[in-house]
């Protein structure tokens, strides 16, 4: 038996189960070193998966990641299902040291949007995210944060009305006064806190206000504008976008006024 063990896996991303497996393995077989080797293709490039491994393994003196050493005992990670669950939004199953990182850097948000939204809504979310980034950058604000807000804003929109009612009764009862199509803007922050561990107040507040336009922080205005004017909506919004690029508050006021007129004519909110 070698003094070194290798654990091969996709590690897309490394999960708490992988780390627990290695801890057990070391205790039982007394390995001096355990090397986590990411193999095969993943949703994230190998380099990024390795960076995540590095962050996850930092507290463990005898665990590392890198190229596969020769003459090591080889094991295989059995956590593919857990990895898939992480990519679909259950960040609590990821290794402890990377949970915050995944949410803060928006890793797996592409997978998340595809898992939680139908193709039409996923395309809308990406278009909103791109426009959010452009608007933020035009105003010297954080483009990555704005992109993340866009990607996540409709994450609970595909949930049933019963699910929405249950969440709101428990966490946001005052939001029940609004029509069900509005509920997703109030259930999304709850879901994002519980599943992705997101606590960024500015991000959550922007999402909470994206349907009704109730907040005028720059990020909230950007998300509101982008949600209503992104190109897949199918109407000519070039004037609204151009104005918003120059003057955020003026663009926000115009888009909000147009949304109110649309509602008066019997259009849907959402
Ligand atoms: Fe939306
Ligand atoms: Fe929405």
PDB file of C-alpha atoms and ligand atoms in Angstrom:
ATOM      1  CA  UNK A   1       0.000   0.000   0.000  1.00  0.00           C
ATOM      2  CA  UNK A   2       1.225   3.434  -0.929  1.00  0.00           C
ATOM      3  CA  UNK A   3       1.461   6.304   1.548  1.00  0.00           C
ATOM      4  CA  UNK A   4      -0.293   8.516  -0.954  1.00  0.00           C
ATOM      5  CA  UNK A   5      -3.850   8.252  -2.213  1.00  0.00           C
ATOM      6  CA  UNK A   6      -5.382   9.855  -5.257  1.00  0.00           C
ATOM      7  CA  UNK A   7      -9.054  10.663  -5.576  1.00  0.00           C
ATOM      8  CA  UNK A   8     -10.114  11.118  -9.163  1.00  0.00           C
ATOM      9  CA  UNK A   9     -13.337  12.880  -9.941  1.00  0.00           C
ATOM     10  CA  UNK A  10     -14.953  15.533 -12.014  1.00  0.00           C
ATOM     11  CA  UNK A  11     -15.163  17.767  -8.902  1.00  0.00           C
ATOM     12  CA  UNK A  12     -17.633  19.986 -10.686  1.00  0.00           C
ATOM     13  CA  UNK A  13     -17.555  21.277  -8.020  1.00  0.00           C
ATOM     14  CA  UNK A  14     -15.916  19.455  -5.100  1.00  0.00           C
ATOM     15  CA  UNK A  15     -18.610  18.487  -2.590  1.00  0.00           C
ATOM     16  CA  UNK A  16     -18.777  18.097   1.177  1.00  0.00           C
ATOM     17  CA  UNK A  17     -19.182  14.378   0.500  1.00  0.00           C
ATOM     18  CA  UNK A  18     -15.799  14.253  -1.281  1.00  0.00           C
ATOM     19  CA  UNK A  19     -14.057  15.932   1.630  1.00  0.00           C
ATOM     20  CA  UNK A  20     -15.777  13.637   4.152  1.00  0.00           C
ATOM     21  CA  UNK A  21     -14.731  10.618   2.070  1.00  0.00           C
ATOM     22  CA  UNK A  22     -11.100  11.764   2.123  1.00  0.00           C
ATOM     23  CA  UNK A  23     -11.192  12.385   5.875  1.00  0.00           C
ATOM     24  CA  UNK A  24     -12.526   8.861   6.406  1.00  0.00           C
ATOM     25  CA  UNK A  25      -9.998   7.370   4.031  1.00  0.00           C
ATOM     26  CA  UNK A  26      -7.098   9.013   5.781  1.00  0.00           C
ATOM     27  CA  UNK A  27      -8.309   7.946   9.175  1.00  0.00           C
ATOM     28  CA  UNK A  28      -8.823   4.324   8.104  1.00  0.00           C
ATOM     29  CA  UNK A  29      -5.711   3.843   5.978  1.00  0.00           C
ATOM     30  CA  UNK A  30      -3.339   6.365   7.502  1.00  0.00           C
ATOM     31  CA  UNK A  31      -2.318   7.971   4.209  1.00  0.00           C
ATOM     32  CA  UNK A  32       0.221  10.740   4.496  1.00  0.00           C
ATOM     33  CA  UNK A  33      -1.174  12.644   1.588  1.00  0.00           C
ATOM     34  CA  UNK A  34      -4.360  12.638  -0.449  1.00  0.00           C
ATOM     35  CA  UNK A  35      -4.340  14.284  -3.867  1.00  0.00           C
ATOM     36  CA  UNK A  36      -7.630  15.324  -5.499  1.00  0.00           C
ATOM     37  CA  UNK A  37      -7.263  15.092  -9.286  1.00  0.00           C
ATOM     38  CA  UNK A  38      -9.964  16.651 -11.451  1.00  0.00           C
ATOM     39  CA  UNK A  39     -10.546  14.597 -14.596  1.00  0.00           C
ATOM     40  CA  UNK A  40     -12.812  14.773 -17.651  1.00  0.00           C
ATOM     41  CA  UNK A  41     -14.836  17.668 -18.952  1.00  0.00           C
ATOM     42  CA  UNK A  42     -17.052  19.619 -16.645  1.00  0.00           C
ATOM     43  CA  UNK A  43     -19.420  22.523 -16.719  1.00  0.00           C
ATOM     44  CA  UNK A  44     -16.511  24.630 -15.441  1.00  0.00           C
ATOM     45  CA  UNK A  45     -13.027  24.366 -16.999  1.00  0.00           C
ATOM     46  CA  UNK A  46     -10.540  22.114 -15.240  1.00  0.00           C
ATOM     47  CA  UNK A  47      -8.533  25.109 -14.063  1.00  0.00           C
ATOM     48  CA  UNK A  48     -11.509  26.644 -12.276  1.00  0.00           C
ATOM     49  CA  UNK A  49     -12.434  23.307 -10.715  1.00  0.00           C
ATOM     50  CA  UNK A  50      -8.878  23.057  -9.471  1.00  0.00           C
ATOM     51  CA  UNK A  51      -9.049  26.566  -7.986  1.00  0.00           C
ATOM     52  CA  UNK A  52     -12.213  25.535  -6.163  1.00  0.00           C
ATOM     53  CA  UNK A  53     -10.496  22.393  -4.901  1.00  0.00           C
ATOM     54  CA  UNK A  54      -7.639  24.498  -3.616  1.00  0.00           C
ATOM     55  CA  UNK A  55     -10.036  26.723  -1.683  1.00  0.00           C
ATOM     56  CA  UNK A  56     -11.964  23.750  -0.306  1.00  0.00           C
ATOM     57  CA  UNK A  57      -8.861  21.820   0.798  1.00  0.00           C
ATOM     58  CA  UNK A  58      -7.028  24.733   2.373  1.00  0.00           C
ATOM     59  CA  UNK A  59      -7.925  23.799   5.973  1.00  0.00           C
ATOM     60  CA  UNK A  60      -6.639  20.240   5.466  1.00  0.00           C
ATOM     61  CA  UNK A  61      -2.893  19.956   5.854  1.00  0.00           C
ATOM     62  CA  UNK A  62      -2.612  16.561   4.137  1.00  0.00           C
ATOM     63  CA  UNK A  63      -5.028  17.170   1.265  1.00  0.00           C
ATOM     64  CA  UNK A  64      -4.070  18.892  -1.961  1.00  0.00           C
ATOM     65  CA  UNK A  65      -4.890  19.040  -5.641  1.00  0.00           C
ATOM     66  CA  UNK A  66      -2.581  18.758  -8.616  1.00  0.00           C
ATOM     67  CA  UNK A  67      -1.217  16.311 -11.163  1.00  0.00           C
ATOM     68  CA  UNK A  68      -1.632  12.639 -10.385  1.00  0.00           C
ATOM     69  CA  UNK A  69       1.447  11.207  -8.614  1.00  0.00           C
ATOM     70  CA  UNK A  70       2.788   7.805  -9.642  1.00  0.00           C
ATOM     71  CA  UNK A  71       2.426   4.753  -7.421  1.00  0.00           C
ATOM     72  CA  UNK A  72      -0.468   6.148  -5.470  1.00  0.00           C
ATOM     73  CA  UNK A  73      -3.552   4.191  -4.480  1.00  0.00           C
ATOM     74  CA  UNK A  74      -6.347   5.371  -6.726  1.00  0.00           C
ATOM     75  CA  UNK A  75      -9.931   6.026  -5.648  1.00  0.00           C
ATOM     76  CA  UNK A  76     -12.837   7.583  -7.486  1.00  0.00           C
ATOM     77  CA  UNK A  77     -15.189  10.245  -6.201  1.00  0.00           C
ATOM     78  CA  UNK A  78     -18.722   8.952  -5.908  1.00  0.00           C
ATOM     79  CA  UNK A  79     -20.320  12.356  -5.653  1.00  0.00           C
ATOM     80  CA  UNK A  80     -21.517  13.008  -9.219  1.00  0.00           C
ATOM     81  CA  UNK A  81     -25.147  13.204  -8.161  1.00  0.00           C
ATOM     82  CA  UNK A  82     -24.341  15.638  -5.392  1.00  0.00           C
ATOM     83  CA  UNK A  83     -22.311  17.720  -7.842  1.00  0.00           C
ATOM     84  CA  UNK A  84     -25.301  17.877 -10.175  1.00  0.00           C
ATOM     85  CA  UNK A  85     -27.488  18.992  -7.275  1.00  0.00           C
ATOM     86  CA  UNK A  86     -25.014  21.786  -6.460  1.00  0.00           C
ATOM     87  CA  UNK A  87     -25.048  22.968 -10.067  1.00  0.00           C
ATOM     88  CA  UNK A  88     -28.833  23.084  -9.900  1.00  0.00           C
ATOM     89  CA  UNK A  89     -28.812  25.313  -6.848  1.00  0.00           C
ATOM     90  CA  UNK A  90     -28.206  23.245  -3.728  1.00  0.00           C
ATOM     91  CA  UNK A  91     -25.004  24.999  -2.711  1.00  0.00           C
ATOM     92  CA  UNK A  92     -25.126  23.478   0.783  1.00  0.00           C
ATOM     93  CA  UNK A  93     -23.889  20.220  -0.752  1.00  0.00           C
ATOM     94  CA  UNK A  94     -20.700  21.870  -2.024  1.00  0.00           C
ATOM     95  CA  UNK A  95     -17.555  21.646   0.100  1.00  0.00           C
ATOM     96  CA  UNK A  96     -17.814  24.083   2.967  1.00  0.00           C
ATOM     97  CA  UNK A  97     -14.928  26.290   1.867  1.00  0.00           C
ATOM     98  CA  UNK A  98     -16.402  27.107  -1.546  1.00  0.00           C
ATOM     99  CA  UNK A  99     -20.098  27.742  -0.872  1.00  0.00           C
ATOM    100  CA  UNK A 100     -19.725  31.503  -0.499  1.00  0.00           C
ATOM    101  CA  UNK A 101     -17.351  31.634  -3.434  1.00  0.00           C
ATOM    102  CA  UNK A 102     -19.812  29.976  -5.819  1.00  0.00           C
ATOM    103  CA  UNK A 103     -22.485  32.559  -5.064  1.00  0.00           C
ATOM    104  CA  UNK A 104     -20.121  35.523  -4.920  1.00  0.00           C
ATOM    105  CA  UNK A 105     -18.596  34.740  -8.295  1.00  0.00           C
ATOM    106  CA  UNK A 106     -21.747  33.535  -9.996  1.00  0.00           C
ATOM    107  CA  UNK A 107     -20.250  30.139 -10.766  1.00  0.00           C
ATOM    108  CA  UNK A 108     -22.815  27.658 -12.121  1.00  0.00           C
ATOM    109  CA  UNK A 109     -25.396  30.395 -12.624  1.00  0.00           C
ATOM    110  CA  UNK A 110     -25.697  29.282 -16.259  1.00  0.00           C
ATOM    111  CA  UNK A 111     -26.545  25.724 -15.140  1.00  0.00           C
ATOM    112  CA  UNK A 112     -28.820  27.079 -12.449  1.00  0.00           C
ATOM    113  CA  UNK A 113     -30.843  29.181 -14.860  1.00  0.00           C
ATOM    114  CA  UNK A 114     -31.209  26.223 -17.235  1.00  0.00           C
ATOM    115  CA  UNK A 115     -32.308  23.971 -14.360  1.00  0.00           C
ATOM    116  CA  UNK A 116     -34.839  26.399 -12.888  1.00  0.00           C
ATOM    117  CA  UNK A 117     -36.240  28.138 -15.968  1.00  0.00           C
ATOM    118  CA  UNK A 118     -37.853  27.002 -19.212  1.00  0.00           C
ATOM    119  CA  UNK A 119     -35.775  27.812 -22.328  1.00  0.00           C
ATOM    120  CA  UNK A 120     -37.677  31.014 -23.030  1.00  0.00           C
ATOM    121  CA  UNK A 121     -37.180  32.345 -19.501  1.00  0.00           C
ATOM    122  CA  UNK A 122     -33.562  31.203 -19.460  1.00  0.00           C
ATOM    123  CA  UNK A 123     -32.924  33.208 -22.646  1.00  0.00           C
ATOM    124  CA  UNK A 124     -34.711  36.188 -21.086  1.00  0.00           C
ATOM    125  CA  UNK A 125     -32.568  35.899 -17.927  1.00  0.00           C
ATOM    126  CA  UNK A 126     -29.351  35.855 -19.953  1.00  0.00           C
ATOM    127  CA  UNK A 127     -30.475  38.843 -22.021  1.00  0.00           C
ATOM    128  CA  UNK A 128     -31.407  40.753 -18.849  1.00  0.00           C
ATOM    129  CA  UNK A 129     -28.051  39.862 -17.287  1.00  0.00           C
ATOM    130  CA  UNK A 130     -26.120  41.095 -20.344  1.00  0.00           C
ATOM    131  CA  UNK A 131     -28.041  44.354 -20.439  1.00  0.00           C
ATOM    132  CA  UNK A 132     -27.612  44.782 -16.658  1.00  0.00           C
ATOM    133  CA  UNK A 133     -23.868  44.483 -17.123  1.00  0.00           C
ATOM    134  CA  UNK A 134     -23.842  47.045 -19.946  1.00  0.00           C
ATOM    135  CA  UNK A 135     -25.924  49.518 -17.946  1.00  0.00           C
ATOM    136  CA  UNK A 136     -23.790  49.071 -14.839  1.00  0.00           C
ATOM    137  CA  UNK A 137     -20.565  49.550 -16.759  1.00  0.00           C
ATOM    138  CA  UNK A 138     -21.944  52.614 -18.532  1.00  0.00           C
ATOM    139  CA  UNK A 139     -22.428  54.166 -15.096  1.00  0.00           C
ATOM    140  CA  UNK A 140     -19.161  53.039 -13.541  1.00  0.00           C
ATOM    141  CA  UNK A 141     -20.848  50.384 -11.360  1.00  0.00           C
ATOM    142  CA  UNK A 142     -20.050  46.725 -10.678  1.00  0.00           C
ATOM    143  CA  UNK A 143     -20.844  44.875 -13.925  1.00  0.00           C
ATOM    144  CA  UNK A 144     -20.439  41.405 -12.401  1.00  0.00           C
ATOM    145  CA  UNK A 145     -22.866  42.136  -9.582  1.00  0.00           C
ATOM    146  CA  UNK A 146     -25.392  43.483 -12.086  1.00  0.00           C
ATOM    147  CA  UNK A 147     -24.956  40.376 -14.273  1.00  0.00           C
ATOM    148  CA  UNK A 148     -25.622  38.130 -11.273  1.00  0.00           C
ATOM    149  CA  UNK A 149     -28.781  40.075 -10.409  1.00  0.00           C
ATOM    150  CA  UNK A 150     -30.013  39.647 -13.980  1.00  0.00           C
ATOM    151  CA  UNK A 151     -29.310  35.925 -14.055  1.00  0.00           C
ATOM    152  CA  UNK A 152     -31.105  35.304 -10.752  1.00  0.00           C
ATOM    153  CA  UNK A 153     -34.056  37.679 -10.889  1.00  0.00           C
ATOM    154  CA  UNK A 154     -36.664  35.222 -12.252  1.00  0.00           C
ATOM    155  CA  UNK A 155     -35.257  32.096 -10.611  1.00  0.00           C
ATOM    156  CA  UNK A 156     -38.535  31.199  -8.839  1.00  0.00           C
ATOM    157  CA  UNK A 157     -40.885  32.333 -11.586  1.00  0.00           C
ATOM    158  CA  UNK A 158     -41.470  28.786 -12.806  1.00  0.00           C
ATOM    159  CA  UNK A 159     -42.682  27.619  -9.389  1.00  0.00           C
ATOM    160  CA  UNK A 160     -46.346  26.857  -8.771  1.00  0.00           C
ATOM    161  CA  UNK A 161     -48.733  29.326  -7.194  1.00  0.00           C
ATOM    162  CA  UNK A 162     -49.145  26.937  -4.230  1.00  0.00           C
ATOM    163  CA  UNK A 163     -45.390  26.931  -3.645  1.00  0.00           C
ATOM    164  CA  UNK A 164     -45.283  30.725  -3.842  1.00  0.00           C
ATOM    165  CA  UNK A 165     -48.177  31.077  -1.421  1.00  0.00           C
ATOM    166  CA  UNK A 166     -46.519  28.724   1.055  1.00  0.00           C
ATOM    167  CA  UNK A 167     -43.246  30.655   0.979  1.00  0.00           C
ATOM    168  CA  UNK A 168     -44.931  34.047   1.290  1.00  0.00           C
ATOM    169  CA  UNK A 169     -47.247  32.973   4.112  1.00  0.00           C
ATOM    170  CA  UNK A 170     -44.189  31.973   6.067  1.00  0.00           C
ATOM    171  CA  UNK A 171     -41.635  34.668   5.130  1.00  0.00           C
ATOM    172  CA  UNK A 172     -43.327  37.629   3.416  1.00  0.00           C
ATOM    173  CA  UNK A 173     -47.047  37.586   4.223  1.00  0.00           C
ATOM    174  CA  UNK A 174     -47.546  41.229   3.227  1.00  0.00           C
ATOM    175  CA  UNK A 175     -46.577  40.361  -0.374  1.00  0.00           C
ATOM    176  CA  UNK A 176     -49.716  38.211  -0.679  1.00  0.00           C
ATOM    177  CA  UNK A 177     -51.635  41.438  -1.331  1.00  0.00           C
ATOM    178  CA  UNK A 178     -50.151  41.455  -4.859  1.00  0.00           C
ATOM    179  CA  UNK A 179     -51.324  39.332  -7.786  1.00  0.00           C
ATOM    180  CA  UNK A 180     -49.618  35.914  -8.109  1.00  0.00           C
ATOM    181  CA  UNK A 181     -47.476  36.933 -11.145  1.00  0.00           C
ATOM    182  CA  UNK A 182     -45.705  39.445  -8.873  1.00  0.00           C
ATOM    183  CA  UNK A 183     -44.941  36.907  -6.143  1.00  0.00           C
ATOM    184  CA  UNK A 184     -41.766  35.564  -7.736  1.00  0.00           C
ATOM    185  CA  UNK A 185     -39.918  38.811  -6.987  1.00  0.00           C
ATOM    186  CA  UNK A 186     -40.597  38.222  -3.266  1.00  0.00           C
ATOM    187  CA  UNK A 187     -40.011  34.457  -3.235  1.00  0.00           C
ATOM    188  CA  UNK A 188     -36.707  34.694  -5.154  1.00  0.00           C
ATOM    189  CA  UNK A 189     -34.735  36.398  -2.321  1.00  0.00           C
ATOM    190  CA  UNK A 190     -35.997  33.775   0.146  1.00  0.00           C
ATOM    191  CA  UNK A 191     -35.005  30.957  -2.205  1.00  0.00           C
ATOM    192  CA  UNK A 192     -31.619  32.535  -2.936  1.00  0.00           C
ATOM    193  CA  UNK A 193     -30.837  32.899   0.751  1.00  0.00           C
ATOM    194  CA  UNK A 194     -31.882  29.342   1.536  1.00  0.00           C
ATOM    195  CA  UNK A 195     -30.307  27.559  -1.424  1.00  0.00           C
ATOM    196  CA  UNK A 196     -27.328  29.632  -2.541  1.00  0.00           C
ATOM    197  CA  UNK A 197     -26.624  31.242   0.827  1.00  0.00           C
ATOM    198  CA  UNK A 198     -26.755  34.699  -0.757  1.00  0.00           C
ATOM    199  CA  UNK A 199     -26.850  37.494   1.798  1.00  0.00           C
ATOM    200  CA  UNK A 200     -25.841  40.486  -0.350  1.00  0.00           C
ATOM    201  CA  UNK A 201     -28.518  42.941   0.677  1.00  0.00           C
ATOM    202  CA  UNK A 202     -28.204  45.151  -2.390  1.00  0.00           C
ATOM    203  CA  UNK A 203     -28.586  42.185  -4.733  1.00  0.00           C
ATOM    204  CA  UNK A 204     -31.552  40.710  -2.879  1.00  0.00           C
ATOM    205  CA  UNK A 205     -33.297  44.102  -2.616  1.00  0.00           C
ATOM    206  CA  UNK A 206     -32.900  44.720  -6.355  1.00  0.00           C
ATOM    207  CA  UNK A 207     -34.493  41.334  -7.116  1.00  0.00           C
ATOM    208  CA  UNK A 208     -37.262  41.914  -4.591  1.00  0.00           C
ATOM    209  CA  UNK A 209     -38.176  45.138  -6.374  1.00  0.00           C
ATOM    210  CA  UNK A 210     -37.728  44.091  -9.993  1.00  0.00           C
ATOM    211  CA  UNK A 211     -41.415  43.718 -10.830  1.00  0.00           C
ATOM    212  CA  UNK A 212     -42.917  46.733  -9.103  1.00  0.00           C
ATOM    213  CA  UNK A 213     -39.947  49.100  -9.342  1.00  0.00           C
ATOM    214  CA  UNK A 214     -40.155  49.985  -5.652  1.00  0.00           C
ATOM    215  CA  UNK A 215     -36.478  50.733  -5.076  1.00  0.00           C
ATOM    216  CA  UNK A 216     -34.246  53.371  -6.587  1.00  0.00           C
ATOM    217  CA  UNK A 217     -30.791  52.111  -5.709  1.00  0.00           C
ATOM    218  CA  UNK A 218     -28.704  52.105  -8.906  1.00  0.00           C
ATOM    219  CA  UNK A 219     -28.717  48.282  -9.031  1.00  0.00           C
ATOM    220  CA  UNK A 220     -32.490  48.081  -8.529  1.00  0.00           C
ATOM    221  CA  UNK A 221     -33.078  50.635 -11.292  1.00  0.00           C
ATOM    222  CA  UNK A 222     -30.708  48.788 -13.626  1.00  0.00           C
ATOM    223  CA  UNK A 223     -32.453  45.451 -13.053  1.00  0.00           C
ATOM    224  CA  UNK A 224     -35.889  46.973 -13.466  1.00  0.00           C
ATOM    225  CA  UNK A 225     -34.947  48.688 -16.729  1.00  0.00           C
ATOM    226  CA  UNK A 226     -33.138  45.641 -18.140  1.00  0.00           C
ATOM    227  CA  UNK A 227     -36.012  43.296 -17.260  1.00  0.00           C
ATOM    228  CA  UNK A 228     -38.530  45.447 -19.125  1.00  0.00           C
ATOM    229  CA  UNK A 229     -36.398  46.417 -22.120  1.00  0.00           C
ATOM    230  CA  UNK A 230     -34.144  43.472 -22.980  1.00  0.00           C
ATOM    231  CA  UNK A 231     -34.284  42.579 -26.694  1.00  0.00           C
ATOM    232  CA  UNK A 232     -36.142  39.229 -26.434  1.00  0.00           C
ATOM    233  CA  UNK A 233     -39.199  41.123 -25.116  1.00  0.00           C
ATOM    234  CA  UNK A 234     -39.952  41.794 -28.770  1.00  0.00           C
ATOM    235  CA  UNK A 235     -40.695  45.516 -28.906  1.00  0.00           C
ATOM    236  CA  UNK A 236     -38.481  48.403 -29.910  1.00  0.00           C
ATOM    237  CA  UNK A 237     -36.837  49.529 -26.686  1.00  0.00           C
ATOM    238  CA  UNK A 238     -33.779  51.167 -28.210  1.00  0.00           C
ATOM    239  CA  UNK A 239     -34.896  54.649 -27.067  1.00  0.00           C
ATOM    240  CA  UNK A 240     -35.418  53.508 -23.459  1.00  0.00           C
ATOM    241  CA  UNK A 241     -32.053  51.718 -23.405  1.00  0.00           C
ATOM    242  CA  UNK A 242     -30.206  54.675 -24.925  1.00  0.00           C
ATOM    243  CA  UNK A 243     -31.728  57.063 -22.383  1.00  0.00           C
ATOM    244  CA  UNK A 244     -30.879  54.675 -19.511  1.00  0.00           C
ATOM    245  CA  UNK A 245     -27.268  54.443 -20.678  1.00  0.00           C
ATOM    246  CA  UNK A 246     -27.013  58.216 -20.353  1.00  0.00           C
ATOM    247  CA  UNK A 247     -29.254  58.873 -17.369  1.00  0.00           C
ATOM    248  CA  UNK A 248     -30.294  55.973 -15.160  1.00  0.00           C
ATOM    249  CA  UNK A 249     -32.957  57.803 -13.163  1.00  0.00           C
ATOM    250  CA  UNK A 250     -34.566  59.282 -16.289  1.00  0.00           C
ATOM    251  CA  UNK A 251     -34.550  55.875 -18.014  1.00  0.00           C
ATOM    252  CA  UNK A 252     -36.060  54.252 -14.933  1.00  0.00           C
ATOM    253  CA  UNK A 253     -38.823  56.874 -14.738  1.00  0.00           C
ATOM    254  CA  UNK A 254     -39.660  56.438 -18.433  1.00  0.00           C
ATOM    255  CA  UNK A 255     -39.725  52.627 -18.319  1.00  0.00           C
ATOM    256  CA  UNK A 256     -41.832  52.686 -15.158  1.00  0.00           C
ATOM    257  CA  UNK A 257     -44.293  55.104 -16.667  1.00  0.00           C
ATOM    258  CA  UNK A 258     -44.621  52.942 -19.779  1.00  0.00           C
ATOM    259  CA  UNK A 259     -45.158  49.847 -17.618  1.00  0.00           C
ATOM    260  CA  UNK A 260     -47.967  51.638 -15.749  1.00  0.00           C
ATOM    261  CA  UNK A 261     -49.626  52.542 -19.052  1.00  0.00           C
ATOM    262  CA  UNK A 262     -49.275  48.956 -20.248  1.00  0.00           C
ATOM    263  CA  UNK A 263     -50.934  47.692 -17.045  1.00  0.00           C
ATOM    264  CA  UNK A 264     -53.762  50.193 -17.444  1.00  0.00           C
ATOM    265  CA  UNK A 265     -54.399  48.803 -20.923  1.00  0.00           C
ATOM    266  CA  UNK A 266     -54.688  45.341 -19.395  1.00  0.00           C
ATOM    267  CA  UNK A 267     -51.124  44.052 -19.914  1.00  0.00           C
ATOM    268  CA  UNK A 268     -49.571  41.566 -17.547  1.00  0.00           C
ATOM    269  CA  UNK A 269     -47.064  42.317 -14.813  1.00  0.00           C
ATOM    270  CA  UNK A 270     -44.063  40.063 -14.326  1.00  0.00           C
TER     271      UNK A 270
HETATM  272 FE1  LIG B   1     -37.788  38.957 -15.875  1.00  0.00          FE
HETATM  273 FE1  LIG B   2     -39.746  38.826 -13.101  1.00  0.00          FE
END
